Amino acid sequence: MIAALLLAAAATGAGFQDTDALDRAVAAFTARPIGSEGGARAPVDARLRLAACPMVAMSWRTEAHDAVVIACAGPSWRLFVPVIAPPRVAGAVAPRTAAAVVPVRADPVIRRGDAVTIEAGSDGFAITREGVAIGDAAPGARVMIKVDDAPRAVQAVAVEAGRATLPGWSE
Protein backbone atom coordinates (compact mmCIF):
# COMPACT_ATOMS: atom_id res chain seq x y z
CA MET A 1 0.00 0.00 0.00
CA ILE A 2 2.84 2.39 0.84
CA ALA A 3 4.47 1.62 -2.51
CA ALA A 4 1.24 2.50 -4.32
CA LEU A 5 1.01 5.83 -2.50
CA LEU A 6 4.64 6.60 -3.36
CA LEU A 7 3.90 5.95 -7.01
CA ALA A 8 0.83 8.18 -6.99
CA ALA A 9 3.03 11.13 -6.11
CA ALA A 10 5.84 10.10 -8.44
CA ALA A 11 4.32 10.69 -11.87
CA THR A 12 6.45 13.05 -13.91
CA GLY A 13 5.18 16.42 -15.07
CA ALA A 14 5.17 15.23 -18.70
CA GLY A 15 2.34 12.83 -17.94
CA PHE A 16 4.59 9.78 -17.84
CA GLN A 17 5.11 7.37 -14.97
CA ASP A 18 8.44 7.73 -13.16
CA THR A 19 10.33 4.44 -13.70
CA ASP A 20 12.62 5.16 -10.73
CA ALA A 21 9.52 5.25 -8.55
CA LEU A 22 8.46 1.88 -10.00
CA ASP A 23 11.91 0.49 -9.06
CA ARG A 24 11.53 1.77 -5.49
CA ALA A 25 8.02 0.31 -5.29
CA VAL A 26 9.21 -3.12 -6.49
CA ALA A 27 12.06 -3.02 -3.95
CA ALA A 28 9.54 -2.16 -1.21
CA PHE A 29 7.16 -4.91 -2.38
CA THR A 30 9.87 -7.61 -2.47
CA ALA A 31 11.73 -6.18 0.55
CA ARG A 32 14.93 -6.70 -1.45
CA PRO A 33 17.05 -4.26 -3.52
CA ILE A 34 17.50 -4.57 -7.29
CA GLY A 35 20.07 -7.22 -8.21
CA SER A 36 19.89 -9.20 -4.97
CA GLU A 37 18.25 -12.58 -4.34
CA GLY A 38 14.52 -12.06 -4.06
CA GLY A 39 14.77 -8.60 -5.67
CA ALA A 40 14.25 -7.40 -9.22
CA ARG A 41 16.78 -8.69 -11.76
CA ALA A 42 17.20 -5.22 -13.26
CA PRO A 43 15.65 -1.76 -13.06
CA VAL A 44 12.54 -0.98 -15.09
CA ASP A 45 13.64 0.31 -18.49
CA ALA A 46 13.78 4.10 -18.25
CA ARG A 47 12.88 4.36 -21.96
CA LEU A 48 9.32 3.22 -21.21
CA ARG A 49 6.76 5.97 -21.59
CA LEU A 50 3.88 4.74 -19.47
CA ALA A 51 0.94 7.01 -18.84
CA ALA A 52 1.02 8.38 -15.29
CA CYS A 53 -0.96 6.17 -12.94
CA PRO A 54 -2.62 7.57 -9.82
CA MET A 55 -2.67 4.16 -8.08
CA VAL A 56 -0.84 0.98 -9.09
CA ALA A 57 -1.46 -2.54 -7.85
CA MET A 58 1.41 -4.93 -7.21
CA SER A 59 1.22 -8.70 -7.00
CA TRP A 60 3.31 -11.79 -7.61
CA ARG A 61 2.93 -13.32 -11.08
CA THR A 62 2.86 -16.86 -9.64
CA GLU A 63 3.26 -18.54 -6.28
CA ALA A 64 6.88 -19.22 -7.28
CA HIS A 65 7.51 -15.46 -6.83
CA ASP A 66 9.37 -15.30 -10.15
CA ALA A 67 8.09 -11.87 -11.19
CA VAL A 68 6.25 -8.87 -9.79
CA VAL A 69 3.24 -7.62 -11.74
CA ILE A 70 2.74 -3.85 -11.65
CA ALA A 71 -0.71 -2.97 -12.95
CA CYS A 72 -2.56 0.28 -13.50
CA ALA A 73 -6.33 0.22 -13.99
CA GLY A 74 -6.71 3.69 -15.44
CA PRO A 75 -4.96 4.28 -17.76
CA SER A 76 -4.65 0.57 -18.42
CA TRP A 77 -1.12 -0.86 -18.50
CA ARG A 78 0.76 -3.74 -16.90
CA LEU A 79 4.46 -4.56 -16.39
CA PHE A 80 6.17 -7.80 -15.41
CA VAL A 81 9.40 -7.32 -13.46
CA PRO A 82 11.51 -10.53 -13.25
CA VAL A 83 12.83 -11.41 -9.79
CA ILE A 84 16.05 -13.26 -8.89
CA ALA A 85 14.87 -16.52 -7.35
CA PRO A 86 15.90 -17.01 -3.72
CA PRO A 87 17.68 -20.25 -2.82
CA ARG A 88 15.46 -23.30 -2.42
CA VAL A 89 14.77 -24.88 0.95
CA ALA A 90 16.68 -27.99 2.00
CA GLY A 91 15.47 -31.13 0.25
CA ALA A 92 13.93 -29.26 -2.67
CA VAL A 93 15.16 -29.95 -6.17
CA ALA A 94 17.29 -27.08 -7.44
CA PRO A 95 16.05 -25.52 -10.67
CA ARG A 96 18.10 -26.13 -13.79
CA THR A 97 20.11 -23.11 -14.77
CA ALA A 98 20.85 -21.96 -18.29
CA ALA A 99 24.47 -23.11 -17.90
CA ALA A 100 23.29 -26.64 -17.07
CA VAL A 101 20.97 -26.87 -20.08
CA VAL A 102 22.57 -28.13 -23.25
CA PRO A 103 20.53 -26.93 -26.19
CA VAL A 104 19.61 -29.63 -28.66
CA ARG A 105 19.37 -28.38 -32.19
CA ALA A 106 16.46 -30.06 -33.94
CA ASP A 107 16.43 -30.49 -37.69
CA PRO A 108 14.04 -28.19 -39.54
CA VAL A 109 10.72 -29.71 -40.56
CA ILE A 110 9.84 -26.66 -42.65
CA ARG A 111 12.37 -25.29 -45.12
CA ARG A 112 12.45 -22.06 -47.09
CA GLY A 113 10.23 -22.39 -50.18
CA ASP A 114 8.12 -25.26 -48.76
CA ALA A 115 4.36 -25.13 -49.21
CA VAL A 116 2.85 -24.82 -45.73
CA THR A 117 -0.68 -25.08 -44.38
CA ILE A 118 -1.29 -22.73 -41.44
CA GLU A 119 -3.99 -24.03 -39.11
CA ALA A 120 -5.83 -22.54 -36.14
CA GLY A 121 -8.96 -23.66 -34.39
CA SER A 122 -10.68 -25.12 -31.39
CA ASP A 123 -13.91 -26.96 -30.62
CA GLY A 124 -16.49 -25.82 -33.16
CA PHE A 125 -14.29 -24.07 -35.73
CA ALA A 126 -11.10 -24.32 -37.70
CA ILE A 127 -9.38 -22.11 -40.24
CA THR A 128 -6.55 -22.94 -42.62
CA ARG A 129 -4.45 -20.88 -45.05
CA GLU A 130 -1.93 -21.97 -47.61
CA GLY A 131 1.40 -20.23 -48.00
CA VAL A 132 5.11 -20.53 -48.69
CA ALA A 133 7.78 -20.61 -45.97
CA ILE A 134 10.22 -17.69 -46.00
CA GLY A 135 12.72 -19.48 -43.73
CA ASP A 136 13.58 -22.77 -42.02
CA ALA A 137 12.01 -23.91 -38.73
CA ALA A 138 12.32 -26.88 -36.39
CA PRO A 139 9.21 -28.19 -34.57
CA GLY A 140 7.98 -25.54 -32.13
CA ALA A 141 10.06 -22.77 -33.73
CA ARG A 142 8.53 -19.71 -35.36
CA VAL A 143 8.64 -19.22 -39.10
CA MET A 144 7.37 -16.51 -41.44
CA ILE A 145 4.88 -17.68 -44.08
CA LYS A 146 4.01 -15.66 -47.19
CA VAL A 147 0.29 -15.94 -47.94
CA ASP A 148 -0.57 -14.95 -51.52
CA ASP A 149 -3.27 -12.36 -50.90
CA ALA A 150 -1.76 -10.88 -47.71
CA PRO A 151 0.46 -7.79 -48.00
CA ARG A 152 2.81 -9.05 -45.26
CA ALA A 153 4.05 -12.45 -44.17
CA VAL A 154 2.32 -14.25 -41.30
CA GLN A 155 4.23 -15.59 -38.29
CA ALA A 156 3.47 -19.23 -37.50
CA VAL A 157 4.82 -22.05 -35.31
CA ALA A 158 6.16 -25.12 -37.11
CA VAL A 159 4.36 -28.35 -36.17
CA GLU A 160 5.56 -30.87 -38.75
CA ALA A 161 6.59 -30.95 -42.40
CA GLY A 162 4.23 -28.73 -44.39
CA ARG A 163 2.13 -27.84 -41.34
CA ALA A 164 2.17 -24.88 -38.92
CA THR A 165 -0.18 -23.19 -36.49
CA LEU A 166 -0.67 -19.61 -35.37
CA PRO A 167 1.15 -18.61 -32.18
CA GLY A 168 -1.07 -19.15 -29.16
CA TRP A 169 -3.15 -21.89 -30.76
CA SER A 170 -2.55 -25.49 -29.81
CA GLU A 171 -2.65 -28.31 -32.32
PDB file of C-alpha atoms in Angstrom:
ATOM      1  CA  MET A   1       0.000   0.000   0.000  1.00  0.00           C
ATOM      2  CA  ILE A   2       2.837   2.393   0.843  1.00  0.00           C
ATOM      3  CA  ALA A   3       4.466   1.623  -2.512  1.00  0.00           C
ATOM      4  CA  ALA A   4       1.239   2.497  -4.322  1.00  0.00           C
ATOM      5  CA  LEU A   5       1.012   5.826  -2.496  1.00  0.00           C
ATOM      6  CA  LEU A   6       4.642   6.599  -3.362  1.00  0.00           C
ATOM      7  CA  LEU A   7       3.896   5.954  -7.009  1.00  0.00           C
ATOM      8  CA  ALA A   8       0.827   8.175  -6.990  1.00  0.00           C
ATOM      9  CA  ALA A   9       3.027  11.127  -6.107  1.00  0.00           C
ATOM     10  CA  ALA A  10       5.843  10.100  -8.443  1.00  0.00           C
ATOM     11  CA  ALA A  11       4.321  10.694 -11.872  1.00  0.00           C
ATOM     12  CA  THR A  12       6.452  13.055 -13.909  1.00  0.00           C
ATOM     13  CA  GLY A  13       5.176  16.424 -15.072  1.00  0.00           C
ATOM     14  CA  ALA A  14       5.173  15.232 -18.701  1.00  0.00           C
ATOM     15  CA  GLY A  15       2.339  12.831 -17.942  1.00  0.00           C
ATOM     16  CA  PHE A  16       4.585   9.777 -17.844  1.00  0.00           C
ATOM     17  CA  GLN A  17       5.113   7.372 -14.965  1.00  0.00           C
ATOM     18  CA  ASP A  18       8.437   7.728 -13.159  1.00  0.00           C
ATOM     19  CA  THR A  19      10.332   4.436 -13.701  1.00  0.00           C
ATOM     20  CA  ASP A  20      12.623   5.161 -10.732  1.00  0.00           C
ATOM     21  CA  ALA A  21       9.519   5.251  -8.547  1.00  0.00           C
ATOM     22  CA  LEU A  22       8.463   1.883  -9.996  1.00  0.00           C
ATOM     23  CA  ASP A  23      11.908   0.489  -9.062  1.00  0.00           C
ATOM     24  CA  ARG A  24      11.534   1.772  -5.494  1.00  0.00           C
ATOM     25  CA  ALA A  25       8.023   0.314  -5.292  1.00  0.00           C
ATOM     26  CA  VAL A  26       9.212  -3.122  -6.485  1.00  0.00           C
ATOM     27  CA  ALA A  27      12.059  -3.019  -3.951  1.00  0.00           C
ATOM     28  CA  ALA A  28       9.545  -2.158  -1.208  1.00  0.00           C
ATOM     29  CA  PHE A  29       7.162  -4.907  -2.377  1.00  0.00           C
ATOM     30  CA  THR A  30       9.871  -7.607  -2.467  1.00  0.00           C
ATOM     31  CA  ALA A  31      11.731  -6.184   0.549  1.00  0.00           C
ATOM     32  CA  ARG A  32      14.934  -6.701  -1.452  1.00  0.00           C
ATOM     33  CA  PRO A  33      17.051  -4.264  -3.516  1.00  0.00           C
ATOM     34  CA  ILE A  34      17.505  -4.574  -7.288  1.00  0.00           C
ATOM     35  CA  GLY A  35      20.073  -7.216  -8.209  1.00  0.00           C
ATOM     36  CA  SER A  36      19.887  -9.205  -4.969  1.00  0.00           C
ATOM     37  CA  GLU A  37      18.250 -12.580  -4.339  1.00  0.00           C
ATOM     38  CA  GLY A  38      14.524 -12.059  -4.055  1.00  0.00           C
ATOM     39  CA  GLY A  39      14.775  -8.605  -5.670  1.00  0.00           C
ATOM     40  CA  ALA A  40      14.255  -7.396  -9.219  1.00  0.00           C
ATOM     41  CA  ARG A  41      16.783  -8.691 -11.756  1.00  0.00           C
ATOM     42  CA  ALA A  42      17.199  -5.223 -13.258  1.00  0.00           C
ATOM     43  CA  PRO A  43      15.646  -1.765 -13.055  1.00  0.00           C
ATOM     44  CA  VAL A  44      12.535  -0.979 -15.087  1.00  0.00           C
ATOM     45  CA  ASP A  45      13.639   0.313 -18.486  1.00  0.00           C
ATOM     46  CA  ALA A  46      13.780   4.104 -18.251  1.00  0.00           C
ATOM     47  CA  ARG A  47      12.881   4.364 -21.960  1.00  0.00           C
ATOM     48  CA  LEU A  48       9.323   3.222 -21.209  1.00  0.00           C
ATOM     49  CA  ARG A  49       6.756   5.968 -21.594  1.00  0.00           C
ATOM     50  CA  LEU A  50       3.880   4.738 -19.470  1.00  0.00           C
ATOM     51  CA  ALA A  51       0.937   7.013 -18.839  1.00  0.00           C
ATOM     52  CA  ALA A  52       1.016   8.385 -15.292  1.00  0.00           C
ATOM     53  CA  CYS A  53      -0.961   6.175 -12.938  1.00  0.00           C
ATOM     54  CA  PRO A  54      -2.620   7.572  -9.818  1.00  0.00           C
ATOM     55  CA  MET A  55      -2.672   4.158  -8.083  1.00  0.00           C
ATOM     56  CA  VAL A  56      -0.843   0.980  -9.090  1.00  0.00           C
ATOM     57  CA  ALA A  57      -1.463  -2.541  -7.849  1.00  0.00           C
ATOM     58  CA  MET A  58       1.411  -4.928  -7.213  1.00  0.00           C
ATOM     59  CA  SER A  59       1.223  -8.700  -6.999  1.00  0.00           C
ATOM     60  CA  TRP A  60       3.310 -11.793  -7.609  1.00  0.00           C
ATOM     61  CA  ARG A  61       2.929 -13.319 -11.082  1.00  0.00           C
ATOM     62  CA  THR A  62       2.858 -16.857  -9.638  1.00  0.00           C
ATOM     63  CA  GLU A  63       3.263 -18.543  -6.282  1.00  0.00           C
ATOM     64  CA  ALA A  64       6.883 -19.220  -7.276  1.00  0.00           C
ATOM     65  CA  HIS A  65       7.513 -15.457  -6.833  1.00  0.00           C
ATOM     66  CA  ASP A  66       9.365 -15.305 -10.155  1.00  0.00           C
ATOM     67  CA  ALA A  67       8.087 -11.871 -11.195  1.00  0.00           C
ATOM     68  CA  VAL A  68       6.246  -8.870  -9.786  1.00  0.00           C
ATOM     69  CA  VAL A  69       3.236  -7.625 -11.739  1.00  0.00           C
ATOM     70  CA  ILE A  70       2.745  -3.854 -11.648  1.00  0.00           C
ATOM     71  CA  ALA A  71      -0.707  -2.966 -12.950  1.00  0.00           C
ATOM     72  CA  CYS A  72      -2.564   0.280 -13.498  1.00  0.00           C
ATOM     73  CA  ALA A  73      -6.327   0.219 -13.986  1.00  0.00           C
ATOM     74  CA  GLY A  74      -6.713   3.692 -15.445  1.00  0.00           C
ATOM     75  CA  PRO A  75      -4.956   4.279 -17.762  1.00  0.00           C
ATOM     76  CA  SER A  76      -4.653   0.567 -18.423  1.00  0.00           C
ATOM     77  CA  TRP A  77      -1.116  -0.860 -18.505  1.00  0.00           C
ATOM     78  CA  ARG A  78       0.764  -3.740 -16.896  1.00  0.00           C
ATOM     79  CA  LEU A  79       4.461  -4.563 -16.393  1.00  0.00           C
ATOM     80  CA  PHE A  80       6.169  -7.797 -15.405  1.00  0.00           C
ATOM     81  CA  VAL A  81       9.400  -7.325 -13.456  1.00  0.00           C
ATOM     82  CA  PRO A  82      11.511 -10.534 -13.245  1.00  0.00           C
ATOM     83  CA  VAL A  83      12.832 -11.414  -9.789  1.00  0.00           C
ATOM     84  CA  ILE A  84      16.047 -13.262  -8.888  1.00  0.00           C
ATOM     85  CA  ALA A  85      14.873 -16.515  -7.346  1.00  0.00           C
ATOM     86  CA  PRO A  86      15.904 -17.009  -3.717  1.00  0.00           C
ATOM     87  CA  PRO A  87      17.679 -20.253  -2.817  1.00  0.00           C
ATOM     88  CA  ARG A  88      15.464 -23.296  -2.416  1.00  0.00           C
ATOM     89  CA  VAL A  89      14.766 -24.877   0.953  1.00  0.00           C
ATOM     90  CA  ALA A  90      16.679 -27.987   2.002  1.00  0.00           C
ATOM     91  CA  GLY A  91      15.474 -31.126   0.254  1.00  0.00           C
ATOM     92  CA  ALA A  92      13.932 -29.264  -2.675  1.00  0.00           C
ATOM     93  CA  VAL A  93      15.164 -29.954  -6.168  1.00  0.00           C
ATOM     94  CA  ALA A  94      17.292 -27.081  -7.436  1.00  0.00           C
ATOM     95  CA  PRO A  95      16.054 -25.518 -10.669  1.00  0.00           C
ATOM     96  CA  ARG A  96      18.099 -26.128 -13.791  1.00  0.00           C
ATOM     97  CA  THR A  97      20.108 -23.105 -14.773  1.00  0.00           C
ATOM     98  CA  ALA A  98      20.854 -21.957 -18.290  1.00  0.00           C
ATOM     99  CA  ALA A  99      24.471 -23.108 -17.896  1.00  0.00           C
ATOM    100  CA  ALA A 100      23.294 -26.645 -17.072  1.00  0.00           C
ATOM    101  CA  VAL A 101      20.971 -26.868 -20.081  1.00  0.00           C
ATOM    102  CA  VAL A 102      22.573 -28.129 -23.250  1.00  0.00           C
ATOM    103  CA  PRO A 103      20.527 -26.934 -26.194  1.00  0.00           C
ATOM    104  CA  VAL A 104      19.614 -29.634 -28.657  1.00  0.00           C
ATOM    105  CA  ARG A 105      19.368 -28.379 -32.193  1.00  0.00           C
ATOM    106  CA  ALA A 106      16.456 -30.056 -33.945  1.00  0.00           C
ATOM    107  CA  ASP A 107      16.432 -30.494 -37.686  1.00  0.00           C
ATOM    108  CA  PRO A 108      14.036 -28.186 -39.538  1.00  0.00           C
ATOM    109  CA  VAL A 109      10.715 -29.708 -40.564  1.00  0.00           C
ATOM    110  CA  ILE A 110       9.839 -26.660 -42.649  1.00  0.00           C
ATOM    111  CA  ARG A 111      12.373 -25.291 -45.118  1.00  0.00           C
ATOM    112  CA  ARG A 112      12.448 -22.060 -47.095  1.00  0.00           C
ATOM    113  CA  GLY A 113      10.232 -22.387 -50.176  1.00  0.00           C
ATOM    114  CA  ASP A 114       8.119 -25.256 -48.757  1.00  0.00           C
ATOM    115  CA  ALA A 115       4.362 -25.133 -49.211  1.00  0.00           C
ATOM    116  CA  VAL A 116       2.846 -24.820 -45.732  1.00  0.00           C
ATOM    117  CA  THR A 117      -0.684 -25.078 -44.377  1.00  0.00           C
ATOM    118  CA  ILE A 118      -1.289 -22.729 -41.439  1.00  0.00           C
ATOM    119  CA  GLU A 119      -3.992 -24.035 -39.107  1.00  0.00           C
ATOM    120  CA  ALA A 120      -5.825 -22.539 -36.136  1.00  0.00           C
ATOM    121  CA  GLY A 121      -8.965 -23.658 -34.392  1.00  0.00           C
ATOM    122  CA  SER A 122     -10.677 -25.121 -31.392  1.00  0.00           C
ATOM    123  CA  ASP A 123     -13.915 -26.957 -30.623  1.00  0.00           C
ATOM    124  CA  GLY A 124     -16.488 -25.824 -33.155  1.00  0.00           C
ATOM    125  CA  PHE A 125     -14.292 -24.068 -35.729  1.00  0.00           C
ATOM    126  CA  ALA A 126     -11.100 -24.322 -37.697  1.00  0.00           C
ATOM    127  CA  ILE A 127      -9.377 -22.112 -40.236  1.00  0.00           C
ATOM    128  CA  THR A 128      -6.546 -22.939 -42.616  1.00  0.00           C
ATOM    129  CA  ARG A 129      -4.452 -20.882 -45.051  1.00  0.00           C
ATOM    130  CA  GLU A 130      -1.927 -21.973 -47.614  1.00  0.00           C
ATOM    131  CA  GLY A 131       1.403 -20.225 -48.000  1.00  0.00           C
ATOM    132  CA  VAL A 132       5.111 -20.530 -48.690  1.00  0.00           C
ATOM    133  CA  ALA A 133       7.781 -20.606 -45.966  1.00  0.00           C
ATOM    134  CA  ILE A 134      10.219 -17.689 -46.002  1.00  0.00           C
ATOM    135  CA  GLY A 135      12.720 -19.477 -43.734  1.00  0.00           C
ATOM    136  CA  ASP A 136      13.580 -22.767 -42.024  1.00  0.00           C
ATOM    137  CA  ALA A 137      12.012 -23.907 -38.733  1.00  0.00           C
ATOM    138  CA  ALA A 138      12.316 -26.876 -36.386  1.00  0.00           C
ATOM    139  CA  PRO A 139       9.214 -28.195 -34.569  1.00  0.00           C
ATOM    140  CA  GLY A 140       7.980 -25.539 -32.131  1.00  0.00           C
ATOM    141  CA  ALA A 141      10.056 -22.767 -33.731  1.00  0.00           C
ATOM    142  CA  ARG A 142       8.530 -19.711 -35.360  1.00  0.00           C
ATOM    143  CA  VAL A 143       8.641 -19.217 -39.103  1.00  0.00           C
ATOM    144  CA  MET A 144       7.374 -16.507 -41.440  1.00  0.00           C
ATOM    145  CA  ILE A 145       4.884 -17.679 -44.077  1.00  0.00           C
ATOM    146  CA  LYS A 146       4.014 -15.655 -47.192  1.00  0.00           C
ATOM    147  CA  VAL A 147       0.293 -15.944 -47.938  1.00  0.00           C
ATOM    148  CA  ASP A 148      -0.570 -14.946 -51.522  1.00  0.00           C
ATOM    149  CA  ASP A 149      -3.271 -12.357 -50.903  1.00  0.00           C
ATOM    150  CA  ALA A 150      -1.760 -10.882 -47.714  1.00  0.00           C
ATOM    151  CA  PRO A 151       0.462  -7.787 -47.995  1.00  0.00           C
ATOM    152  CA  ARG A 152       2.808  -9.055 -45.264  1.00  0.00           C
ATOM    153  CA  ALA A 153       4.047 -12.452 -44.175  1.00  0.00           C
ATOM    154  CA  VAL A 154       2.322 -14.255 -41.298  1.00  0.00           C
ATOM    155  CA  GLN A 155       4.232 -15.592 -38.293  1.00  0.00           C
ATOM    156  CA  ALA A 156       3.468 -19.234 -37.495  1.00  0.00           C
ATOM    157  CA  VAL A 157       4.816 -22.054 -35.314  1.00  0.00           C
ATOM    158  CA  ALA A 158       6.161 -25.124 -37.112  1.00  0.00           C
ATOM    159  CA  VAL A 159       4.356 -28.346 -36.173  1.00  0.00           C
ATOM    160  CA  GLU A 160       5.556 -30.868 -38.750  1.00  0.00           C
ATOM    161  CA  ALA A 161       6.591 -30.950 -42.398  1.00  0.00           C
ATOM    162  CA  GLY A 162       4.230 -28.727 -44.386  1.00  0.00           C
ATOM    163  CA  ARG A 163       2.129 -27.838 -41.342  1.00  0.00           C
ATOM    164  CA  ALA A 164       2.168 -24.878 -38.920  1.00  0.00           C
ATOM    165  CA  THR A 165      -0.184 -23.187 -36.493  1.00  0.00           C
ATOM    166  CA  LEU A 166      -0.666 -19.607 -35.374  1.00  0.00           C
ATOM    167  CA  PRO A 167       1.153 -18.608 -32.180  1.00  0.00           C
ATOM    168  CA  GLY A 168      -1.071 -19.146 -29.157  1.00  0.00           C
ATOM    169  CA  TRP A 169      -3.155 -21.887 -30.762  1.00  0.00           C
ATOM    170  CA  SER A 170      -2.553 -25.486 -29.810  1.00  0.00           C
ATOM    171  CA  GLU A 171      -2.650 -28.314 -32.320  1.00  0.00           C
TER     172      GLU A 171
END
